[in-house]
PDB file of C-alpha atoms in Angstrom:
ATOM      1  CA  MET A   1      83.721 124.994 146.071  1.00 65.00           C
ATOM      2  CA  GLU A   2      81.309 123.139 148.354  1.00 69.00           C
ATOM      3  CA  TRP A   3      78.333 125.132 147.116  1.00 68.00           C
ATOM      4  CA  LEU A   4      79.205 124.086 143.541  1.00 66.00           C
ATOM      5  CA  GLU A   5      79.508 120.427 144.515  1.00 66.00           C
ATOM      6  CA  ALA A   6      76.174 120.669 146.375  1.00 70.00           C
ATOM      7  CA  ARG A   7      74.536 121.662 143.093  1.00 69.00           C
ATOM      8  CA  LYS A   8      75.895 118.689 141.160  1.00 74.00           C
ATOM      9  CA  ILE A   9      74.391 118.228 137.696  1.00 76.00           C
ATOM     10  CA  PRO A  10      72.957 114.669 137.658  1.00 75.00           C
ATOM     11  CA  ILE A  11      74.730 113.531 134.481  1.00 75.00           C
ATOM     12  CA  GLY A  12      75.150 109.981 135.738  1.00 75.00           C
ATOM     13  CA  ILE A  13      71.495 109.734 136.757  1.00 81.00           C
ATOM     14  CA  TRP A  14      70.402 110.996 133.339  1.00 78.00           C
ATOM     15  CA  ALA A  15      72.586 108.366 131.662  1.00 77.00           C
ATOM     16  CA  ARG A  16      71.186 105.632 133.925  1.00 78.00           C
ATOM     17  CA  ASP A  17      67.603 106.689 133.216  1.00 81.00           C
ATOM     18  CA  PHE A  18      68.307 106.764 129.475  1.00 81.00           C
ATOM     19  CA  VAL A  19      69.749 103.233 129.498  1.00 79.00           C
ATOM     20  CA  GLU A  20      66.783 102.008 131.551  1.00 80.00           C
ATOM     21  CA  TRP A  21      64.415 103.634 129.050  1.00 83.00           C
ATOM     22  CA  LEU A  22      66.221 101.863 126.193  1.00 80.00           C
ATOM     23  CA  THR A  23      66.006  98.565 128.048  1.00 81.00           C
ATOM     24  CA  ASP A  24      62.281  98.936 128.708  1.00 81.00           C
ATOM     25  CA  ASN A  25      61.181 100.300 125.320  1.00 83.00           C
ATOM     26  CA  LEU A  26      63.657  99.128 122.691  1.00 78.00           C
ATOM     27  CA  PHE A  27      64.520  95.662 123.961  1.00 78.00           C
ATOM     28  CA  TRP A  28      63.181  94.178 120.712  1.00 82.00           C
ATOM     29  CA  PHE A  29      65.675  96.205 118.683  1.00 84.00           C
ATOM     30  CA  PHE A  30      68.657  95.243 120.803  1.00 82.00           C
ATOM     31  CA  ASP A  31      67.594  91.582 120.856  1.00 83.00           C
ATOM     32  CA  GLY A  32      67.355  91.601 117.062  1.00 86.00           C
ATOM     33  CA  LEU A  33      70.690  93.394 116.668  1.00 84.00           C
ATOM     34  CA  SER A  34      72.294  90.946 119.061  1.00 85.00           C
ATOM     35  CA  ALA A  35      70.938  88.007 117.047  1.00 87.00           C
ATOM     36  CA  VAL A  36      72.294  89.430 113.776  1.00 87.00           C
ATOM     37  CA  LEU A  37      75.749  90.180 115.196  1.00 87.00           C
ATOM     38  CA  GLU A  38      75.924  86.806 116.900  1.00 87.00           C
ATOM     39  CA  ALA A  39      75.022  85.107 113.615  1.00 89.00           C
ATOM     40  CA  ILE A  40      77.870  86.954 111.864  1.00 88.00           C
ATOM     41  CA  ILE A  41      80.347  85.905 114.542  1.00 88.00           C
ATOM     42  CA  LEU A  42      79.155  82.290 114.545  1.00 88.00           C
ATOM     43  CA  GLY A  43      79.400  82.185 110.744  1.00 90.00           C
ATOM     44  CA  LEU A  44      82.985  83.415 110.859  1.00 89.00           C
ATOM     45  CA  LEU A  45      83.798  80.936 113.622  1.00 89.00           C
ATOM     46  CA  TRP A  46      82.367  78.137 111.491  1.00 91.00           C
ATOM     47  CA  LEU A  47      84.565  79.155 108.565  1.00 89.00           C
ATOM     48  CA  LEU A  48      87.676  79.329 110.725  1.00 89.00           C
ATOM     49  CA  GLN A  49      87.146  76.333 113.001  1.00 88.00           C
ATOM     50  CA  THR A  50      85.358  73.711 110.871  1.00 89.00           C
ATOM     51  CA  PRO A  51      88.285  72.986 108.524  1.00 88.00           C
ATOM     52  CA  SER A  52      91.615  71.737 109.774  1.00 88.00           C
ATOM     53  CA  ALA A  53      93.925  74.428 111.105  1.00 88.00           C
ATOM     54  CA  PHE A  54      96.375  73.627 108.313  1.00 90.00           C
ATOM     55  CA  ILE A  55      93.711  74.243 105.664  1.00 92.00           C
ATOM     56  CA  VAL A  56      92.905  77.652 107.164  1.00 91.00           C
ATOM     57  CA  ILE A  57      96.603  78.482 107.403  1.00 92.00           C
ATOM     58  CA  ALA A  58      97.101  77.460 103.774  1.00 92.00           C
ATOM     59  CA  ALA A  59      94.187  79.676 102.711  1.00 92.00           C
ATOM     60  CA  ILE A  60      95.561  82.684 104.625  1.00 91.00           C
ATOM     61  CA  THR A  61      99.022  82.013 103.192  1.00 92.00           C
ATOM     62  CA  LEU A  62      97.665  81.946  99.636  1.00 92.00           C
ATOM     63  CA  LEU A  63      95.703  85.133 100.319  1.00 90.00           C
ATOM     64  CA  SER A  64      98.838  86.834 101.635  1.00 88.00           C
ATOM     65  CA  TRP A  65     100.706  85.865  98.452  1.00 89.00           C
ATOM     66  CA  TYR A  66      97.850  87.046  96.239  1.00 88.00           C
ATOM     67  CA  VAL A  67      97.641  90.400  98.030  1.00 85.00           C
ATOM     68  CA  ARG A  68     101.340  91.167  98.549  1.00 83.00           C
ATOM     69  CA  ARG A  69     103.209  89.054  95.972  1.00 82.00           C
ATOM     70  CA  SER A  70     106.053  88.781  98.480  1.00 83.00           C
ATOM     71  CA  ALA A  71     107.735  85.453  99.190  1.00 86.00           C
ATOM     72  CA  GLY A  72     109.195  86.794 102.438  1.00 87.00           C
ATOM     73  CA  PHE A  73     105.890  87.986 103.826  1.00 89.00           C
ATOM     74  CA  THR A  74     104.095  84.818 102.678  1.00 90.00           C
ATOM     75  CA  ALA A  75     106.664  82.668 104.496  1.00 91.00           C
ATOM     76  CA  PHE A  76     106.367  84.871 107.587  1.00 92.00           C
ATOM     77  CA  ALA A  77     102.554  84.523 107.582  1.00 91.00           C
ATOM     78  CA  ALA A  78     102.726  80.732 107.261  1.00 92.00           C
ATOM     79  CA  LEU A  79     105.424  80.299 109.918  1.00 93.00           C
ATOM     80  CA  GLY A  80     103.739  82.770 112.282  1.00 92.00           C
ATOM     81  CA  LEU A  81     100.417  80.934 112.134  1.00 93.00           C
ATOM     82  CA  LEU A  82     102.137  77.565 112.522  1.00 93.00           C
ATOM     83  CA  LEU A  83     103.907  78.940 115.604  1.00 93.00           C
ATOM     84  CA  ILE A  84     100.520  79.873 117.077  1.00 92.00           C
ATOM     85  CA  VAL A  85      99.338  76.283 116.507  1.00 92.00           C
ATOM     86  CA  ASN A  86     102.558  75.021 118.076  1.00 91.00           C
ATOM     87  CA  GLN A  87     101.955  77.119 121.198  1.00 89.00           C
ATOM     88  CA  GLY A  88      98.420  75.749 121.562  1.00 87.00           C
ATOM     89  CA  TYR A  89      96.449  78.952 120.948  1.00 90.00           C
ATOM     90  CA  TRP A  90      94.858  78.223 117.585  1.00 91.00           C
ATOM     91  CA  VAL A  91      91.263  77.983 118.863  1.00 91.00           C
ATOM     92  CA  GLU A  92      91.609  81.232 120.811  1.00 90.00           C
ATOM     93  CA  THR A  93      93.209  82.866 117.758  1.00 92.00           C
ATOM     94  CA  THR A  94      90.281  81.895 115.515  1.00 92.00           C
ATOM     95  CA  GLU A  95      87.857  83.305 118.097  1.00 91.00           C
ATOM     96  CA  THR A  96      89.806  86.571 118.148  1.00 90.00           C
ATOM     97  CA  LEU A  97      89.935  86.612 114.343  1.00 90.00           C
ATOM     98  CA  ALA A  98      86.170  86.145 114.170  1.00 90.00           C
ATOM     99  CA  LEU A  99      85.657  89.105 116.512  1.00 89.00           C
ATOM    100  CA  VAL A 100      88.169  91.278 114.628  1.00 89.00           C
ATOM    101  CA  LEU A 101      86.765  90.407 111.190  1.00 89.00           C
ATOM    102  CA  ALA A 102      83.192  91.025 112.359  1.00 90.00           C
ATOM    103  CA  ALA A 103      84.259  94.392 113.792  1.00 89.00           C
ATOM    104  CA  ALA A 104      86.048  95.233 110.533  1.00 90.00           C
ATOM    105  CA  VAL A 105      82.944  94.372 108.491  1.00 90.00           C
ATOM    106  CA  VAL A 106      80.677  96.506 110.695  1.00 91.00           C
ATOM    107  CA  CYS A 107      83.144  99.408 110.954  1.00 91.00           C
ATOM    108  CA  MET A 108      83.867  99.568 107.233  1.00 91.00           C
ATOM    109  CA  GLY A 109      80.219  98.969 106.300  1.00 91.00           C
ATOM    110  CA  LEU A 110      79.158 101.935 108.439  1.00 91.00           C
ATOM    111  CA  GLY A 111      82.326 104.033 108.459  1.00 91.00           C
ATOM    112  CA  VAL A 112      82.936 104.392 104.723  1.00 91.00           C
ATOM    113  CA  PRO A 113      79.397 105.630 103.865  1.00 92.00           C
ATOM    114  CA  LEU A 114      79.453 107.974 106.872  1.00 92.00           C
ATOM    115  CA  GLY A 115      82.849 109.300 105.804  1.00 91.00           C
ATOM    116  CA  ILE A 116      81.571 109.916 102.267  1.00 90.00           C
ATOM    117  CA  ALA A 117      78.446 111.642 103.598  1.00 90.00           C
ATOM    118  CA  ALA A 118      80.548 113.821 105.910  1.00 90.00           C
ATOM    119  CA  ALA A 119      82.826 114.787 103.017  1.00 88.00           C
ATOM    120  CA  ARG A 120      79.836 115.804 100.896  1.00 86.00           C
ATOM    121  CA  ARG A 121      78.089 117.693 103.718  1.00 88.00           C
ATOM    122  CA  PRO A 122      80.388 119.886 105.859  1.00 87.00           C
ATOM    123  CA  TRP A 123      77.603 120.518 108.390  1.00 89.00           C
ATOM    124  CA  LEU A 124      77.369 116.764 108.996  1.00 89.00           C
ATOM    125  CA  HIS A 125      81.121 116.560 109.520  1.00 89.00           C
ATOM    126  CA  ARG A 126      80.965 119.376 112.074  1.00 90.00           C
ATOM    127  CA  MET A 127      78.238 117.495 113.947  1.00 90.00           C
ATOM    128  CA  MET A 128      80.107 114.184 113.830  1.00 89.00           C
ATOM    129  CA  GLU A 129      83.488 115.551 114.900  1.00 90.00           C
ATOM    130  CA  PRO A 130      82.762 115.898 118.660  1.00 90.00           C
ATOM    131  CA  VAL A 131      80.993 112.528 118.678  1.00 88.00           C
ATOM    132  CA  LEU A 132      84.018 110.838 117.094  1.00 88.00           C
ATOM    133  CA  ASP A 133      86.305 112.565 119.576  1.00 87.00           C
ATOM    134  CA  LEU A 134      84.134 111.258 122.413  1.00 84.00           C
ATOM    135  CA  MET A 135      84.166 107.703 121.023  1.00 83.00           C
ATOM    136  CA  GLN A 136      87.962 107.700 120.788  1.00 80.00           C
ATOM    137  CA  THR A 137      88.706 109.258 124.181  1.00 83.00           C
ATOM    138  CA  ILE A 138      86.010 108.026 126.579  1.00 80.00           C
ATOM    139  CA  PRO A 139      87.281 105.086 128.706  1.00 77.00           C
ATOM    140  CA  THR A 140      86.111 101.785 127.292  1.00 75.00           C
ATOM    141  CA  PHE A 141      84.717 100.598 130.622  1.00 74.00           C
ATOM    142  CA  VAL A 142      82.224 103.484 130.631  1.00 76.00           C
ATOM    143  CA  TYR A 143      80.264 102.169 127.660  1.00 74.00           C
ATOM    144  CA  LEU A 144      80.872  98.521 128.545  1.00 77.00           C
ATOM    145  CA  ILE A 145      78.368  98.900 131.386  1.00 78.00           C
ATOM    146  CA  PRO A 146      75.353  99.819 129.190  1.00 78.00           C
ATOM    147  CA  ALA A 147      76.552  97.317 126.571  1.00 78.00           C
ATOM    148  CA  LEU A 148      76.371  94.572 129.194  1.00 78.00           C
ATOM    149  CA  ILE A 149      72.898  95.681 130.261  1.00 79.00           C
ATOM    150  CA  LEU A 150      71.576  95.867 126.695  1.00 80.00           C
ATOM    151  CA  PHE A 151      73.286  92.787 125.201  1.00 81.00           C
ATOM    152  CA  GLY A 152      74.328  90.577 128.130  1.00 77.00           C
ATOM    153  CA  LEU A 153      77.573  88.617 128.446  1.00 78.00           C
ATOM    154  CA  GLY A 154      79.273  87.111 125.415  1.00 80.00           C
ATOM    155  CA  MET A 155      80.845  88.044 122.109  1.00 84.00           C
ATOM    156  CA  VAL A 156      78.226  90.641 121.154  1.00 86.00           C
ATOM    157  CA  PRO A 157      78.985  93.259 123.830  1.00 86.00           C
ATOM    158  CA  GLY A 158      82.676  92.770 123.076  1.00 84.00           C
ATOM    159  CA  LEU A 159      81.933  93.406 119.402  1.00 87.00           C
ATOM    160  CA  ILE A 160      79.859  96.499 120.234  1.00 87.00           C
ATOM    161  CA  ALA A 161      82.656  97.923 122.397  1.00 85.00           C
ATOM    162  CA  THR A 162      85.207  97.176 119.683  1.00 86.00           C
ATOM    163  CA  VAL A 163      83.095  98.877 117.003  1.00 88.00           C
ATOM    164  CA  ILE A 164      82.577 101.982 119.141  1.00 86.00           C
ATOM    165  CA  PHE A 165      86.314 102.190 119.762  1.00 86.00           C
ATOM    166  CA  ALA A 166      87.434 101.499 116.165  1.00 88.00           C
ATOM    167  CA  ILE A 167      84.818 103.073 113.875  1.00 90.00           C
ATOM    168  CA  PRO A 168      86.135 106.666 114.076  1.00 91.00           C
ATOM    169  CA  ALA A 169      89.241 105.565 112.123  1.00 90.00           C
ATOM    170  CA  PRO A 170      87.469 104.581 108.854  1.00 92.00           C
ATOM    171  CA  ILE A 171      85.107 107.553 109.117  1.00 92.00           C
ATOM    172  CA  ARG A 172      87.943 110.070 109.534  1.00 91.00           C
ATOM    173  CA  LEU A 173      90.230 108.517 106.923  1.00 92.00           C
ATOM    174  CA  THR A 174      87.449 108.133 104.350  1.00 92.00           C
ATOM    175  CA  HIS A 175      86.505 111.775 104.878  1.00 91.00           C
ATOM    176  CA  LEU A 176      90.171 112.752 104.504  1.00 90.00           C
ATOM    177  CA  GLY A 177      90.541 110.774 101.281  1.00 89.00           C
ATOM    178  CA  ILE A 178      87.401 112.186  99.667  1.00 88.00           C
ATOM    179  CA  THR A 179      88.109 115.793 100.629  1.00 87.00           C
ATOM    180  CA  SER A 180      91.738 115.460  99.452  1.00 86.00           C
ATOM    181  CA  THR A 181      90.698 114.655  95.883  1.00 82.00           C
ATOM    182  CA  PRO A 182      92.329 117.307  93.668  1.00 83.00           C
ATOM    183  CA  THR A 183      89.906 119.942  92.461  1.00 80.00           C
ATOM    184  CA  ALA A 184      91.281 119.571  88.927  1.00 81.00           C
ATOM    185  CA  LEU A 185      90.164 115.923  88.804  1.00 79.00           C
ATOM    186  CA  VAL A 186      86.684 116.782  90.038  1.00 79.00           C
ATOM    187  CA  GLU A 187      86.358 119.671  87.587  1.00 79.00           C
ATOM    188  CA  ALA A 188      87.522 117.451  84.728  1.00 80.00           C
ATOM    189  CA  GLY A 189      84.882 114.890  85.624  1.00 78.00           C
ATOM    190  CA  LYS A 190      82.188 117.553  85.703  1.00 78.00           C
ATOM    191  CA  ALA A 191      83.393 118.922  82.353  1.00 78.00           C
ATOM    192  CA  PHE A 192      82.860 115.482  80.793  1.00 76.00           C
ATOM    193  CA  GLY A 193      79.301 115.378  82.127  1.00 76.00           C
ATOM    194  CA  SER A 194      79.770 113.020  85.088  1.00 75.00           C
ATOM    195  CA  THR A 195      76.878 112.734  87.508  1.00 78.00           C
ATOM    196  CA  PRO A 196      77.564 113.146  91.261  1.00 78.00           C
ATOM    197  CA  PHE A 197      77.448 109.361  91.620  1.00 79.00           C
ATOM    198  CA  GLN A 198      79.939 108.883  88.778  1.00 78.00           C
ATOM    199  CA  LEU A 199      82.232 111.497  90.305  1.00 81.00           C
ATOM    200  CA  MET A 200      82.181 109.623  93.590  1.00 80.00           C
ATOM    201  CA  TRP A 201      82.520 106.129  92.111  1.00 82.00           C
ATOM    202  CA  LYS A 202      85.088 106.787  89.373  1.00 82.00           C
ATOM    203  CA  ILE A 203      87.139 109.706  90.712  1.00 83.00           C
ATOM    204  CA  GLU A 204      86.811 110.344  94.444  1.00 83.00           C
ATOM    205  CA  LEU A 205      86.706 106.753  95.727  1.00 85.00           C
ATOM    206  CA  PRO A 206      89.691 105.529  93.632  1.00 86.00           C
ATOM    207  CA  TYR A 207      91.710 108.534  94.779  1.00 86.00           C
ATOM    208  CA  ALA A 208      90.667 107.952  98.412  1.00 86.00           C
ATOM    209  CA  MET A 209      91.322 104.181  98.306  1.00 88.00           C
ATOM    210  CA  PRO A 210      94.760 104.373 100.029  1.00 87.00           C
ATOM    211  CA  GLN A 211      93.184 106.274 102.928  1.00 89.00           C
ATOM    212  CA  ILE A 212      90.241 103.853 103.044  1.00 89.00           C
ATOM    213  CA  MET A 213      92.638 100.889 103.205  1.00 88.00           C
ATOM    214  CA  ALA A 214      94.548 102.702 105.937  1.00 87.00           C
ATOM    215  CA  GLY A 215      91.227 102.960 107.771  1.00 87.00           C
ATOM    216  CA  LEU A 216      90.818  99.200 107.406  1.00 89.00           C
ATOM    217  CA  THR A 217      94.263  98.452 108.827  1.00 88.00           C
ATOM    218  CA  GLN A 218      93.659 100.895 111.680  1.00 88.00           C
ATOM    219  CA  THR A 219      90.334  99.180 112.396  1.00 89.00           C
ATOM    220  CA  ILE A 220      92.059  95.789 112.574  1.00 88.00           C
ATOM    221  CA  MET A 221      94.812  97.100 114.849  1.00 87.00           C
ATOM    222  CA  LEU A 222      92.363  98.861 117.166  1.00 87.00           C
ATOM    223  CA  SER A 223      90.156  95.771 117.255  1.00 86.00           C
ATOM    224  CA  LEU A 224      93.087  93.585 118.245  1.00 85.00           C
ATOM    225  CA  SER A 225      93.926  96.018 121.026  1.00 82.00           C
ATOM    226  CA  MET A 226      90.454  95.371 122.438  1.00 81.00           C
ATOM    227  CA  VAL A 227      90.769  91.585 122.862  1.00 77.00           C
ATOM    228  CA  VAL A 228      91.469  91.808 126.595  1.00 76.00           C
ATOM    229  CA  ILE A 229      88.637  94.309 127.156  1.00 79.00           C
ATOM    230  CA  ALA A 230      86.276  92.027 125.223  1.00 80.00           C
ATOM    231  CA  ALA A 231      87.289  89.111 127.441  1.00 82.00           C
ATOM    232  CA  LEU A 232      86.106  91.064 130.481  1.00 81.00           C
ATOM    233  CA  VAL A 233      82.530  90.936 129.149  1.00 79.00           C
ATOM    234  CA  GLY A 234      82.587  87.239 128.295  1.00 77.00           C
ATOM    235  CA  ALA A 235      84.030  87.265 124.772  1.00 80.00           C
ATOM    236  CA  ASP A 236      86.195  84.280 123.894  1.00 82.00           C
ATOM    237  CA  GLY A 237      89.586  84.641 122.264  1.00 84.00           C
ATOM    238  CA  LEU A 238      93.167  85.477 123.135  1.00 86.00           C
ATOM    239  CA  GLY A 239      92.007  87.902 125.801  1.00 83.00           C
ATOM    240  CA  VAL A 240      90.905  85.016 128.042  1.00 85.00           C
ATOM    241  CA  PRO A 241      94.359  83.419 128.483  1.00 87.00           C
ATOM    242  CA  THR A 242      95.800  86.937 128.783  1.00 86.00           C
ATOM    243  CA  LEU A 243      93.542  87.649 131.757  1.00 84.00           C
ATOM    244  CA  ARG A 244      94.360  84.263 133.295  1.00 86.00           C
ATOM    245  CA  ALA A 245      98.073  84.961 132.950  1.00 87.00           C
ATOM    246  CA  LEU A 246      97.572  88.365 134.545  1.00 83.00           C
ATOM    247  CA  ASN A 247      95.578  86.972 137.462  1.00 84.00           C
ATOM    248  CA  ALA A 248      98.152  84.218 138.081  1.00 85.00           C
ATOM    249  CA  VAL A 249     101.156  86.484 137.349  1.00 82.00           C
ATOM    250  CA  ASN A 250     102.183  83.836 134.810  1.00 84.00           C
ATOM    251  CA  ILE A 251     104.971  85.434 132.778  1.00 87.00           C
ATOM    252  CA  ALA A 252     105.385  82.456 130.426  1.00 87.00           C
ATOM    253  CA  LYS A 253     101.701  82.274 129.439  1.00 87.00           C
ATOM    254  CA  GLY A 254     101.450  86.052 129.138  1.00 86.00           C
ATOM    255  CA  PHE A 255     104.425  86.174 126.770  1.00 89.00           C
ATOM    256  CA  GLU A 256     103.079  83.299 124.671  1.00 89.00           C
ATOM    257  CA  VAL A 257      99.688  84.971 124.229  1.00 89.00           C
ATOM    258  CA  GLY A 258     101.348  88.311 123.567  1.00 88.00           C
ATOM    259  CA  VAL A 259     103.424  86.778 120.765  1.00 90.00           C
ATOM    260  CA  ALA A 260     100.274  85.267 119.229  1.00 90.00           C
ATOM    261  CA  ILE A 261      98.481  88.637 119.275  1.00 89.00           C
ATOM    262  CA  VAL A 262     101.503  90.416 117.782  1.00 89.00           C
ATOM    263  CA  LEU A 263     101.841  87.835 114.995  1.00 90.00           C
ATOM    264  CA  VAL A 264      98.179  88.179 114.042  1.00 89.00           C
ATOM    265  CA  ALA A 265      98.475  91.972 114.124  1.00 87.00           C
ATOM    266  CA  ILE A 266     101.573  92.033 111.902  1.00 88.00           C
ATOM    267  CA  ILE A 267     100.154  89.558 109.387  1.00 89.00           C
ATOM    268  CA  PHE A 268      96.881  91.406 108.875  1.00 85.00           C
ATOM    269  CA  ASP A 269      98.466  94.845 108.986  1.00 83.00           C
ATOM    270  CA  ARG A 270     100.935  93.944 106.234  1.00 83.00           C
ATOM    271  CA  MET A 271      98.306  92.069 104.270  1.00 83.00           C
ATOM    272  CA  PHE A 272      95.981  95.062 103.898  1.00 78.00           C
ATOM    273  CA  ARG A 273      98.574  97.833 103.851  1.00 73.00           C
ATOM    274  CA  LYS A 274      99.069  99.627 100.515  1.00 62.00           C
ATOM    275  CA  ARG A 275     101.825  97.931  98.572  1.00 58.00           C
ATOM    276  CA  SER A 276     104.848 100.175  98.024  1.00 50.00           C
ATOM    277  CA  ALA A 277     105.827 100.870  94.435  1.00 43.00           C
TER     278      ALA A 277
END
C-alpha cells in the first residue's frame, strides 16, 4: 500500500496549475463574465428593492393568481410574504430571490438548448452524462475555491456555484421530455412535411413542456438550497443570517430564517409546477 501512495498521481497539482493558467491567460473572459452576471443580479435587485415591499408582494400575488387560478394558493403567497416582512427579513429575501432568479435564467437559458442538443445527438448525451454526474455529486466547496480565485468575493461566485449545482436538472429533464415524445407524433409530423425545426418547435417542445417546467422548479429548489453556501463566499441573502444564527447557536433566529426560506420555496415551487387537471 505504501508503494502505491508513494506514486501518488498529482491530480490536485494539475487542477491547481489549470486554475492558475486560467487566471493568467483568460482573466479578461472571467472579468467580462463577472460584469455581465453582476449586472443581471443588480438589475433584479433594483426591480425587487426599488418599489415598496407591498408593491412587490402585490405583484407576486397577482402573478400567483394568474398562473394557478387558486384563491387558496394566492392567499398563502400573500400571507407568506407578509410574514417575511413581519419577521424583518424582506431585504435578505429579495437578495436571495435575485440570486435564485438569476440562476434560473442562466440554468434554463443554457440547460434547455443543451438538453435538446443531447436528445438529438446520442453521442453528445453520452459525453455529457459523466460530466452531469460529476456536477451533481462533487462537494460544493471543491469548486467554490476556483470560483473564488476567478471571480472574487460577492454574489457572482455564489451564482456560479449555484448554476453548477442546479444546471444538470434542466438538462436531464429537457432531454427526457424530448426523447419521450411518442414516435407516432414525430412520424405524423414528418408525414405532413414538417422540417426538423418545426418538429422540435410544434411537436417535441410542447410535449416536453411538463418536464421542462419540472426542470425549472427543480432549479429553483436547488438554488434555494445553496443560499447558505453562497453566503460563505460573500453573497448576500438569507444565508447570511442563517450563518450568524449558526455561529451564535441562536435557535430563534435560525428558525425565523428557516421559515422564510421554506415559504419562498413553497411559493415558487407551487407557482411554476404543472397545474393538475
